[in-house]
Amino acid sequence: MRGRRMNKVLIAVALALASGSAPAQTVKAGIDAWQKNDPARAVSIWKPLADKGDADAQFNLGQAYKLGRGVQLDLAAAQGWFERSARQGHADAQTSLGLMLFQNGNRIAGMRWLKTAAEGGEARAMLVYGTALFNGDGVPQDQILAYAFVSRAAAQGLAPAKDTLTQMDGALPLGARQRGVAMAQAMAAARPPGGVVPAGKEGKAIAARKVPPAPVATAAAPPLPHPAAAPVVAGGKWRIQLGAFSQRASADALMRRLANTVLHDRIAYFVPAGSVLRLQVGPYASKAQADSTCAALARAGTACFAVPER
């Protein structure tokens, strides 16, 4: 009898375990998969969460579609996911959506989203919107407010913002700069920087691609730091991908901006992919060499990833 009762207990436990649902996947689990170079798994984790309205998952899914990692590259889908996340107040999504709209010619809507993200303290948006304010490019010119936004972006460690702030320092008198600093301090006190933790740290969103704005009109932008470049190897089988663009002019503009960086002796490739062009640069002898270049560019505010030559 005792043995029969024990068997019943074991069977009941087994049935309970079998009927129990698997632990729910989290956005962080998707980030872990992304960092382990398994973007398809990351997307499979984020998609149901995004469908249920998770803003971080929606933003990450937008990034995946924008980069063509784990899914087929689809800028329309990327924009759609960015917008769903942005409407929930996700600052990185607001910035990415604003930049995408702006670069595709919808400057009014793009600047509106960038302004929203800048007011929320997102560094890239503050740099882009601040530069527009300084130049009066699509918005009423306000150089003191521009200085405030760019100061805050520089204080968050955004390297291109530091370069832009140096240009503004040379263009504005001391009194105007002091008013800008005071305004930046008041803005920060009223609404501290938000946003999400980049990939690689405990957080819920993968790192957004940093897109510096056009240089301030009053002075030439100083060249970015020039890390030692790996020698070009004939027949190298690796490249880095800097993004996908619906217009060739946008890709050309990015290459011009990076002309004096570690890419100065590399070849640009414009690879058709449906309705967009993938901007790739190379060649590199190994994935490690390509990854090293991306690391150097990331320190200067430009994201990329290694891809095999096809």
mmCIF file of C-alpha atoms in Angstrom:
data_model
loop_
_atom_site.group_PDB
_atom_site.id
_atom_site.type_symbol
_atom_site.label_atom_id
_atom_site.label_comp_id
_atom_site.label_asym_id
_atom_site.label_seq_id
_atom_site.Cartn_x
_atom_site.Cartn_y
_atom_site.Cartn_z
ATOM 1 C CA MET A 1 0.000 0.000 0.000
ATOM 2 C CA ARG A 2 2.783 2.383 0.935
ATOM 3 C CA GLY A 3 4.520 1.771 -2.402
ATOM 4 C CA ARG A 4 1.283 2.367 -4.292
ATOM 5 C CA ARG A 5 0.686 5.668 -2.472
ATOM 6 C CA MET A 6 4.275 6.737 -3.225
ATOM 7 C CA ASN A 7 3.766 5.994 -6.917
ATOM 8 C CA LYS A 8 0.624 8.123 -6.919
ATOM 9 C CA VAL A 9 2.535 11.004 -5.318
ATOM 10 C CA LEU A 10 5.335 10.774 -7.880
ATOM 11 C CA ILE A 11 2.845 10.659 -10.741
ATOM 12 C CA ALA A 12 1.026 13.708 -9.350
ATOM 13 C CA VAL A 13 4.295 15.648 -9.086
ATOM 14 C CA ALA A 14 5.274 14.689 -12.631
ATOM 15 C CA LEU A 15 1.898 15.796 -13.972
ATOM 16 C CA ALA A 16 2.141 19.087 -12.108
ATOM 17 C CA LEU A 17 5.576 19.754 -13.553
ATOM 18 C CA ALA A 18 4.472 18.790 -17.043
ATOM 19 C CA SER A 19 1.425 21.039 -16.932
ATOM 20 C CA GLY A 20 3.290 24.027 -15.525
ATOM 21 C CA SER A 21 4.058 26.778 -18.029
ATOM 22 C CA ALA A 22 7.656 27.691 -18.908
ATOM 23 C CA PRO A 23 9.052 30.801 -17.224
ATOM 24 C CA ALA A 24 8.092 33.958 -19.099
ATOM 25 C CA GLN A 25 10.866 35.381 -21.261
ATOM 26 C CA THR A 26 12.034 38.900 -20.490
ATOM 27 C CA VAL A 27 13.423 41.737 -22.557
ATOM 28 C CA LYS A 28 16.750 41.204 -20.785
ATOM 29 C CA ALA A 29 16.798 37.580 -21.970
ATOM 30 C CA GLY A 30 16.551 38.898 -25.517
ATOM 31 C CA ILE A 31 19.453 41.260 -24.898
ATOM 32 C CA ASP A 32 21.532 38.352 -23.619
ATOM 33 C CA ALA A 33 20.800 36.438 -26.829
ATOM 34 C CA TRP A 34 21.624 39.519 -28.935
ATOM 35 C CA GLN A 35 24.966 39.917 -27.174
ATOM 36 C CA LYS A 36 25.733 36.240 -27.771
ATOM 37 C CA ASN A 37 25.329 36.879 -31.507
ATOM 38 C CA ASP A 38 21.979 35.098 -31.682
ATOM 39 C CA PRO A 39 19.737 37.900 -32.991
ATOM 40 C CA ALA A 40 17.092 35.481 -34.292
ATOM 41 C CA ARG A 41 16.496 34.198 -30.770
ATOM 42 C CA ALA A 42 16.486 37.761 -29.440
ATOM 43 C CA VAL A 43 13.785 38.704 -31.928
ATOM 44 C CA SER A 44 11.737 35.619 -31.045
ATOM 45 C CA ILE A 45 11.817 36.722 -27.394
ATOM 46 C CA TRP A 46 11.023 40.379 -28.047
ATOM 47 C CA LYS A 47 8.229 39.888 -30.592
ATOM 48 C CA PRO A 48 5.510 38.560 -28.230
ATOM 49 C CA LEU A 49 6.481 41.135 -25.610
ATOM 50 C CA ALA A 50 6.309 43.900 -28.205
ATOM 51 C CA ASP A 51 2.907 42.662 -29.370
ATOM 52 C CA LYS A 52 1.707 42.988 -25.773
ATOM 53 C CA GLY A 53 2.870 46.606 -25.630
ATOM 54 C CA ASP A 54 6.298 46.464 -23.946
ATOM 55 C CA ALA A 55 8.008 49.690 -25.072
ATOM 56 C CA ASP A 56 11.556 48.358 -24.611
ATOM 57 C CA ALA A 57 10.786 45.248 -26.656
ATOM 58 C CA GLN A 58 9.188 47.396 -29.356
ATOM 59 C CA PHE A 59 12.261 49.610 -29.547
ATOM 60 C CA ASN A 60 14.600 46.611 -29.693
ATOM 61 C CA LEU A 61 12.517 45.017 -32.423
ATOM 62 C CA GLY A 62 12.747 48.265 -34.370
ATOM 63 C CA GLN A 63 16.522 48.154 -34.026
ATOM 64 C CA ALA A 64 16.597 44.573 -35.305
ATOM 65 C CA TYR A 65 14.541 45.466 -38.390
ATOM 66 C CA LYS A 66 16.629 48.584 -38.996
ATOM 67 C CA LEU A 67 19.888 46.629 -38.893
ATOM 68 C CA GLY A 68 18.556 43.503 -40.592
ATOM 69 C CA ARG A 69 19.710 41.277 -37.735
ATOM 70 C CA GLY A 70 17.568 38.301 -36.795
ATOM 71 C CA VAL A 71 14.984 39.435 -39.345
ATOM 72 C CA GLN A 72 15.047 40.613 -42.928
ATOM 73 C CA LEU A 73 15.988 44.275 -43.144
ATOM 74 C CA ASP A 74 12.745 46.264 -43.285
ATOM 75 C CA LEU A 75 12.891 50.001 -42.614
ATOM 76 C CA ALA A 76 9.114 50.378 -42.763
ATOM 77 C CA ALA A 77 8.729 47.760 -40.034
ATOM 78 C CA ALA A 78 11.513 49.428 -38.038
ATOM 79 C CA GLN A 79 9.739 52.763 -38.243
ATOM 80 C CA GLY A 80 6.457 51.186 -37.185
ATOM 81 C CA TRP A 81 7.953 49.596 -34.075
ATOM 82 C CA PHE A 82 9.870 52.761 -33.198
ATOM 83 C CA GLU A 83 6.643 54.745 -33.424
ATOM 84 C CA ARG A 84 4.706 52.334 -31.201
ATOM 85 C CA SER A 85 7.459 52.570 -28.597
ATOM 86 C CA ALA A 86 7.880 56.332 -28.996
ATOM 87 C CA ARG A 87 4.192 56.944 -28.348
ATOM 88 C CA GLN A 88 4.678 55.295 -24.967
ATOM 89 C CA GLY A 89 7.375 57.822 -24.091
ATOM 90 C CA HIS A 90 10.460 55.713 -24.888
ATOM 91 C CA ALA A 91 13.181 58.340 -25.412
ATOM 92 C CA ASP A 92 15.525 56.218 -27.538
ATOM 93 C CA ALA A 93 12.627 55.217 -29.771
ATOM 94 C CA GLN A 94 11.572 58.856 -30.099
ATOM 95 C CA THR A 95 15.100 59.748 -31.184
ATOM 96 C CA SER A 96 15.442 56.864 -33.631
ATOM 97 C CA LEU A 97 12.025 57.622 -35.120
ATOM 98 C CA GLY A 98 12.827 61.315 -35.392
ATOM 99 C CA LEU A 99 16.131 60.663 -37.138
ATOM 100 C CA MET A 100 14.553 58.157 -39.515
ATOM 101 C CA LEU A 101 11.755 60.551 -40.473
ATOM 102 C CA PHE A 102 14.175 63.462 -40.810
ATOM 103 C CA GLN A 103 16.591 61.526 -43.019
ATOM 104 C CA ASN A 104 13.727 60.354 -45.230
ATOM 105 C CA GLY A 105 12.576 63.899 -45.926
ATOM 106 C CA ASN A 106 9.794 64.274 -43.347
ATOM 107 C CA ARG A 107 11.685 66.990 -41.527
ATOM 108 C CA ILE A 108 8.726 68.490 -39.658
ATOM 109 C CA ALA A 109 7.578 65.238 -38.057
ATOM 110 C CA GLY A 110 11.173 64.164 -37.484
ATOM 111 C CA MET A 111 12.078 67.361 -35.678
ATOM 112 C CA ARG A 112 8.921 67.139 -33.574
ATOM 113 C CA TRP A 113 9.972 63.721 -32.243
ATOM 114 C CA LEU A 114 13.566 64.871 -31.743
ATOM 115 C CA LYS A 115 12.339 67.861 -29.746
ATOM 116 C CA THR A 116 10.243 65.573 -27.542
ATOM 117 C CA ALA A 117 13.195 63.260 -26.912
ATOM 118 C CA ALA A 118 15.555 66.187 -26.300
ATOM 119 C CA GLU A 119 13.208 67.646 -23.712
ATOM 120 C CA GLY A 120 13.231 64.207 -22.077
ATOM 121 C CA GLY A 121 17.021 64.305 -21.797
ATOM 122 C CA GLU A 122 18.061 61.820 -24.526
ATOM 123 C CA ALA A 123 21.635 62.731 -25.484
ATOM 124 C CA ARG A 124 21.514 62.119 -29.243
ATOM 125 C CA ALA A 125 18.272 64.052 -29.574
ATOM 126 C CA MET A 126 19.654 66.953 -27.537
ATOM 127 C CA LEU A 127 22.663 67.130 -29.859
ATOM 128 C CA VAL A 128 20.632 67.027 -33.077
ATOM 129 C CA TYR A 129 17.885 69.362 -31.867
ATOM 130 C CA GLY A 130 20.406 71.700 -30.238
ATOM 131 C CA THR A 131 22.375 71.966 -33.476
ATOM 132 C CA ALA A 132 19.170 72.725 -35.384
ATOM 133 C CA LEU A 133 18.328 75.456 -32.864
ATOM 134 C CA PHE A 134 21.799 76.951 -33.172
ATOM 135 C CA ASN A 135 21.581 77.150 -36.956
ATOM 136 C CA GLY A 136 17.856 77.902 -37.181
ATOM 137 C CA ASP A 137 17.543 74.797 -39.346
ATOM 138 C CA GLY A 138 13.836 73.956 -39.480
ATOM 139 C CA VAL A 139 13.172 75.577 -36.098
ATOM 140 C CA PRO A 140 13.329 79.175 -34.844
ATOM 141 C CA GLN A 141 16.928 80.039 -34.032
ATOM 142 C CA ASP A 142 17.740 80.120 -30.309
ATOM 143 C CA GLN A 143 21.456 79.814 -29.701
ATOM 144 C CA ILE A 144 21.265 79.987 -25.910
ATOM 145 C CA LEU A 145 18.748 77.143 -25.739
ATOM 146 C CA ALA A 146 20.901 75.312 -28.292
ATOM 147 C CA TYR A 147 23.913 75.691 -26.023
ATOM 148 C CA ALA A 148 21.894 74.332 -23.103
ATOM 149 C CA PHE A 149 20.831 71.193 -24.964
ATOM 150 C CA VAL A 150 24.285 70.462 -26.386
ATOM 151 C CA SER A 151 25.879 71.104 -22.976
ATOM 152 C CA ARG A 152 23.623 68.477 -21.443
ATOM 153 C CA ALA A 153 24.437 66.000 -24.222
ATOM 154 C CA ALA A 154 28.162 66.601 -23.733
ATOM 155 C CA ALA A 155 27.788 66.171 -19.966
ATOM 156 C CA GLN A 156 26.347 62.711 -20.636
ATOM 157 C CA GLY A 157 29.586 61.788 -22.407
ATOM 158 C CA LEU A 158 28.431 61.951 -26.039
ATOM 159 C CA ALA A 159 31.684 62.609 -27.911
ATOM 160 C CA PRO A 160 30.213 64.428 -30.958
ATOM 161 C CA ALA A 161 28.359 66.733 -28.552
ATOM 162 C CA LYS A 162 31.671 67.693 -26.964
ATOM 163 C CA ASP A 163 33.043 68.572 -30.406
ATOM 164 C CA THR A 164 29.945 70.610 -31.248
ATOM 165 C CA LEU A 165 30.103 72.392 -27.899
ATOM 166 C CA THR A 166 33.691 73.413 -28.660
ATOM 167 C CA GLN A 167 32.467 74.990 -31.896
ATOM 168 C CA MET A 168 29.721 76.829 -30.042
ATOM 169 C CA ASP A 169 32.235 78.072 -27.469
ATOM 170 C CA GLY A 170 34.107 79.780 -30.282
ATOM 171 C CA ALA A 171 30.953 81.339 -31.713
ATOM 172 C CA LEU A 172 29.127 82.619 -28.616
ATOM 173 C CA PRO A 173 30.207 85.344 -26.185
ATOM 174 C CA LEU A 174 30.852 84.385 -22.570
ATOM 175 C CA GLY A 175 27.593 85.856 -21.292
ATOM 176 C CA ALA A 176 25.508 83.821 -23.732
ATOM 177 C CA ARG A 177 27.373 80.646 -22.801
ATOM 178 C CA GLN A 178 26.809 81.314 -19.110
ATOM 179 C CA ARG A 179 23.077 81.739 -19.689
ATOM 180 C CA GLY A 180 23.074 78.511 -21.653
ATOM 181 C CA VAL A 181 24.809 76.647 -18.820
ATOM 182 C CA ALA A 182 22.328 78.028 -16.287
ATOM 183 C CA MET A 183 19.457 76.958 -18.522
ATOM 184 C CA ALA A 184 20.967 73.469 -18.880
ATOM 185 C CA GLN A 185 21.232 73.140 -15.107
ATOM 186 C CA ALA A 186 17.621 74.196 -14.660
ATOM 187 C CA MET A 187 16.488 71.717 -17.324
ATOM 188 C CA ALA A 188 18.447 68.879 -15.725
ATOM 189 C CA ALA A 189 17.050 69.672 -12.282
ATOM 190 C CA ALA A 190 13.494 69.740 -13.613
ATOM 191 C CA ARG A 191 13.846 66.559 -15.645
ATOM 192 C CA PRO A 192 16.960 64.407 -15.166
ATOM 193 C CA PRO A 193 18.206 62.430 -18.168
ATOM 194 C CA GLY A 194 16.050 59.394 -18.864
ATOM 195 C CA GLY A 195 16.530 56.717 -21.471
ATOM 196 C CA VAL A 196 17.641 53.140 -21.115
ATOM 197 C CA VAL A 197 20.846 51.362 -20.280
ATOM 198 C CA PRO A 198 22.797 50.353 -23.408
ATOM 199 C CA ALA A 199 23.389 46.736 -24.250
ATOM 200 C CA GLY A 200 26.148 45.184 -22.199
ATOM 201 C CA LYS A 201 24.771 46.456 -18.903
ATOM 202 C CA GLU A 202 21.739 45.563 -16.877
ATOM 203 C CA GLY A 203 18.943 47.128 -18.838
ATOM 204 C CA LYS A 204 16.011 46.564 -21.107
ATOM 205 C CA ALA A 205 17.019 47.976 -24.468
ATOM 206 C CA ILE A 206 19.795 47.411 -26.961
ATOM 207 C CA ALA A 207 22.016 50.361 -27.698
ATOM 208 C CA ALA A 208 20.636 52.864 -30.156
ATOM 209 C CA ARG A 209 22.714 53.791 -33.161
ATOM 210 C CA LYS A 210 24.226 57.195 -32.500
ATOM 211 C CA VAL A 211 23.819 59.586 -35.425
ATOM 212 C CA PRO A 212 25.563 62.930 -34.950
ATOM 213 C CA PRO A 213 23.982 65.941 -36.664
ATOM 214 C CA ALA A 214 25.389 68.207 -39.308
ATOM 215 C CA PRO A 215 28.189 70.421 -37.967
ATOM 216 C CA VAL A 216 27.408 73.843 -36.562
ATOM 217 C CA ALA A 217 27.325 76.317 -39.405
ATOM 218 C CA THR A 218 29.554 78.889 -37.721
ATOM 219 C CA ALA A 219 32.709 76.784 -37.622
ATOM 220 C CA ALA A 220 34.278 73.766 -39.232
ATOM 221 C CA ALA A 221 33.924 70.614 -37.185
ATOM 222 C CA PRO A 222 37.221 69.325 -35.814
ATOM 223 C CA PRO A 223 38.129 65.858 -37.099
ATOM 224 C CA LEU A 224 37.258 62.911 -34.920
ATOM 225 C CA PRO A 225 40.136 61.204 -33.105
ATOM 226 C CA HIS A 226 42.042 59.047 -35.528
ATOM 227 C CA PRO A 227 42.663 55.599 -34.031
ATOM 228 C CA ALA A 228 45.380 53.527 -35.602
ATOM 229 C CA ALA A 229 43.870 51.811 -38.612
ATOM 230 C CA ALA A 230 44.463 48.185 -39.399
ATOM 231 C CA PRO A 231 46.210 47.788 -42.753
ATOM 232 C CA VAL A 232 43.954 47.090 -45.704
ATOM 233 C CA VAL A 233 44.356 43.471 -46.695
ATOM 234 C CA ALA A 234 43.711 42.568 -50.306
ATOM 235 C CA GLY A 235 41.111 39.845 -50.478
ATOM 236 C CA GLY A 236 39.845 40.374 -46.927
ATOM 237 C CA LYS A 237 36.531 38.616 -46.387
ATOM 238 C CA TRP A 238 34.983 40.897 -43.753
ATOM 239 C CA ARG A 239 33.355 44.315 -43.779
ATOM 240 C CA ILE A 240 31.599 46.544 -41.291
ATOM 241 C CA GLN A 241 28.021 47.691 -41.865
ATOM 242 C CA LEU A 242 27.205 51.251 -40.866
ATOM 243 C CA GLY A 243 23.515 51.257 -41.691
ATOM 244 C CA ALA A 244 20.875 51.010 -44.385
ATOM 245 C CA PHE A 245 19.576 54.034 -46.259
ATOM 246 C CA SER A 246 16.651 54.716 -48.519
ATOM 247 C CA GLN A 247 18.645 57.491 -50.217
ATOM 248 C CA ARG A 248 22.216 57.234 -51.512
ATOM 249 C CA ALA A 249 22.832 60.836 -50.476
ATOM 250 C CA SER A 250 22.372 59.940 -46.799
ATOM 251 C CA ALA A 251 24.938 57.147 -47.046
ATOM 252 C CA ASP A 252 27.359 59.470 -48.848
ATOM 253 C CA ALA A 253 26.914 62.080 -46.116
ATOM 254 C CA LEU A 254 27.809 59.559 -43.415
ATOM 255 C CA MET A 255 30.928 58.494 -45.306
ATOM 256 C CA ARG A 256 32.013 62.114 -45.689
ATOM 257 C CA ARG A 257 31.621 62.622 -41.953
ATOM 258 C CA LEU A 258 33.774 59.573 -41.256
ATOM 259 C CA ALA A 259 36.426 60.412 -43.854
ATOM 260 C CA ASN A 260 39.014 61.450 -41.254
ATOM 261 C CA THR A 261 38.509 58.520 -38.907
ATOM 262 C CA VAL A 262 39.777 54.963 -38.792
ATOM 263 C CA LEU A 263 37.957 54.425 -42.113
ATOM 264 C CA HIS A 264 40.132 56.867 -44.038
ATOM 265 C CA ASP A 265 41.918 54.121 -46.018
ATOM 266 C CA ARG A 266 38.964 51.794 -46.539
ATOM 267 C CA ILE A 267 36.578 51.221 -49.420
ATOM 268 C CA ALA A 268 32.866 52.027 -49.189
ATOM 269 C CA TYR A 269 30.412 49.516 -50.650
ATOM 270 C CA PHE A 270 26.778 50.375 -51.370
ATOM 271 C CA VAL A 271 24.971 47.045 -51.341
ATOM 272 C CA PRO A 272 21.379 46.968 -52.675
ATOM 273 C CA ALA A 273 18.913 45.257 -50.331
ATOM 274 C CA GLY A 274 15.374 45.638 -51.582
ATOM 275 C CA SER A 275 14.427 49.303 -51.430
ATOM 276 C CA VAL A 276 17.493 50.355 -49.422
ATOM 277 C CA LEU A 277 21.264 50.502 -49.716
ATOM 278 C CA ARG A 278 23.422 48.918 -47.060
ATOM 279 C CA LEU A 279 26.523 50.989 -46.398
ATOM 280 C CA GLN A 280 29.460 48.657 -45.809
ATOM 281 C CA VAL A 281 33.165 49.445 -45.495
ATOM 282 C CA GLY A 282 36.164 47.150 -45.844
ATOM 283 C CA PRO A 283 37.839 44.886 -46.521
ATOM 284 C CA TYR A 284 39.097 43.379 -43.256
ATOM 285 C CA ALA A 285 41.145 40.228 -42.905
ATOM 286 C CA SER A 286 39.122 38.872 -39.977
ATOM 287 C CA LYS A 287 35.982 39.415 -37.950
ATOM 288 C CA ALA A 288 38.157 40.414 -34.989
ATOM 289 C CA GLN A 289 39.703 43.191 -37.061
ATOM 290 C CA ALA A 290 36.271 44.409 -38.161
ATOM 291 C CA ASP A 291 34.992 44.272 -34.570
ATOM 292 C CA SER A 292 38.000 46.318 -33.447
ATOM 293 C CA THR A 293 37.140 49.006 -35.983
ATOM 294 C CA CYS A 294 33.526 49.096 -34.776
ATOM 295 C CA ALA A 295 34.750 49.484 -31.206
ATOM 296 C CA ALA A 296 36.870 52.486 -32.241
ATOM 297 C CA LEU A 297 33.951 54.054 -34.096
ATOM 298 C CA ALA A 298 31.605 53.435 -31.165
ATOM 299 C CA ARG A 299 33.886 55.482 -28.923
ATOM 300 C CA ALA A 300 33.409 58.358 -31.384
ATOM 301 C CA GLY A 301 29.621 57.933 -31.428
ATOM 302 C CA THR A 302 29.030 55.774 -34.523
ATOM 303 C CA ALA A 303 27.688 52.228 -34.281
ATOM 304 C CA CYS A 304 28.357 49.391 -36.705
ATOM 305 C CA PHE A 305 28.770 45.624 -36.799
ATOM 306 C CA ALA A 306 30.905 43.107 -38.680
ATOM 307 C CA VAL A 307 29.466 41.271 -41.685
ATOM 308 C CA PRO A 308 31.023 38.652 -43.971
ATOM 309 C CA GLU A 309 31.599 39.662 -47.563
ATOM 310 C CA ARG A 310 28.994 38.074 -49.837
#
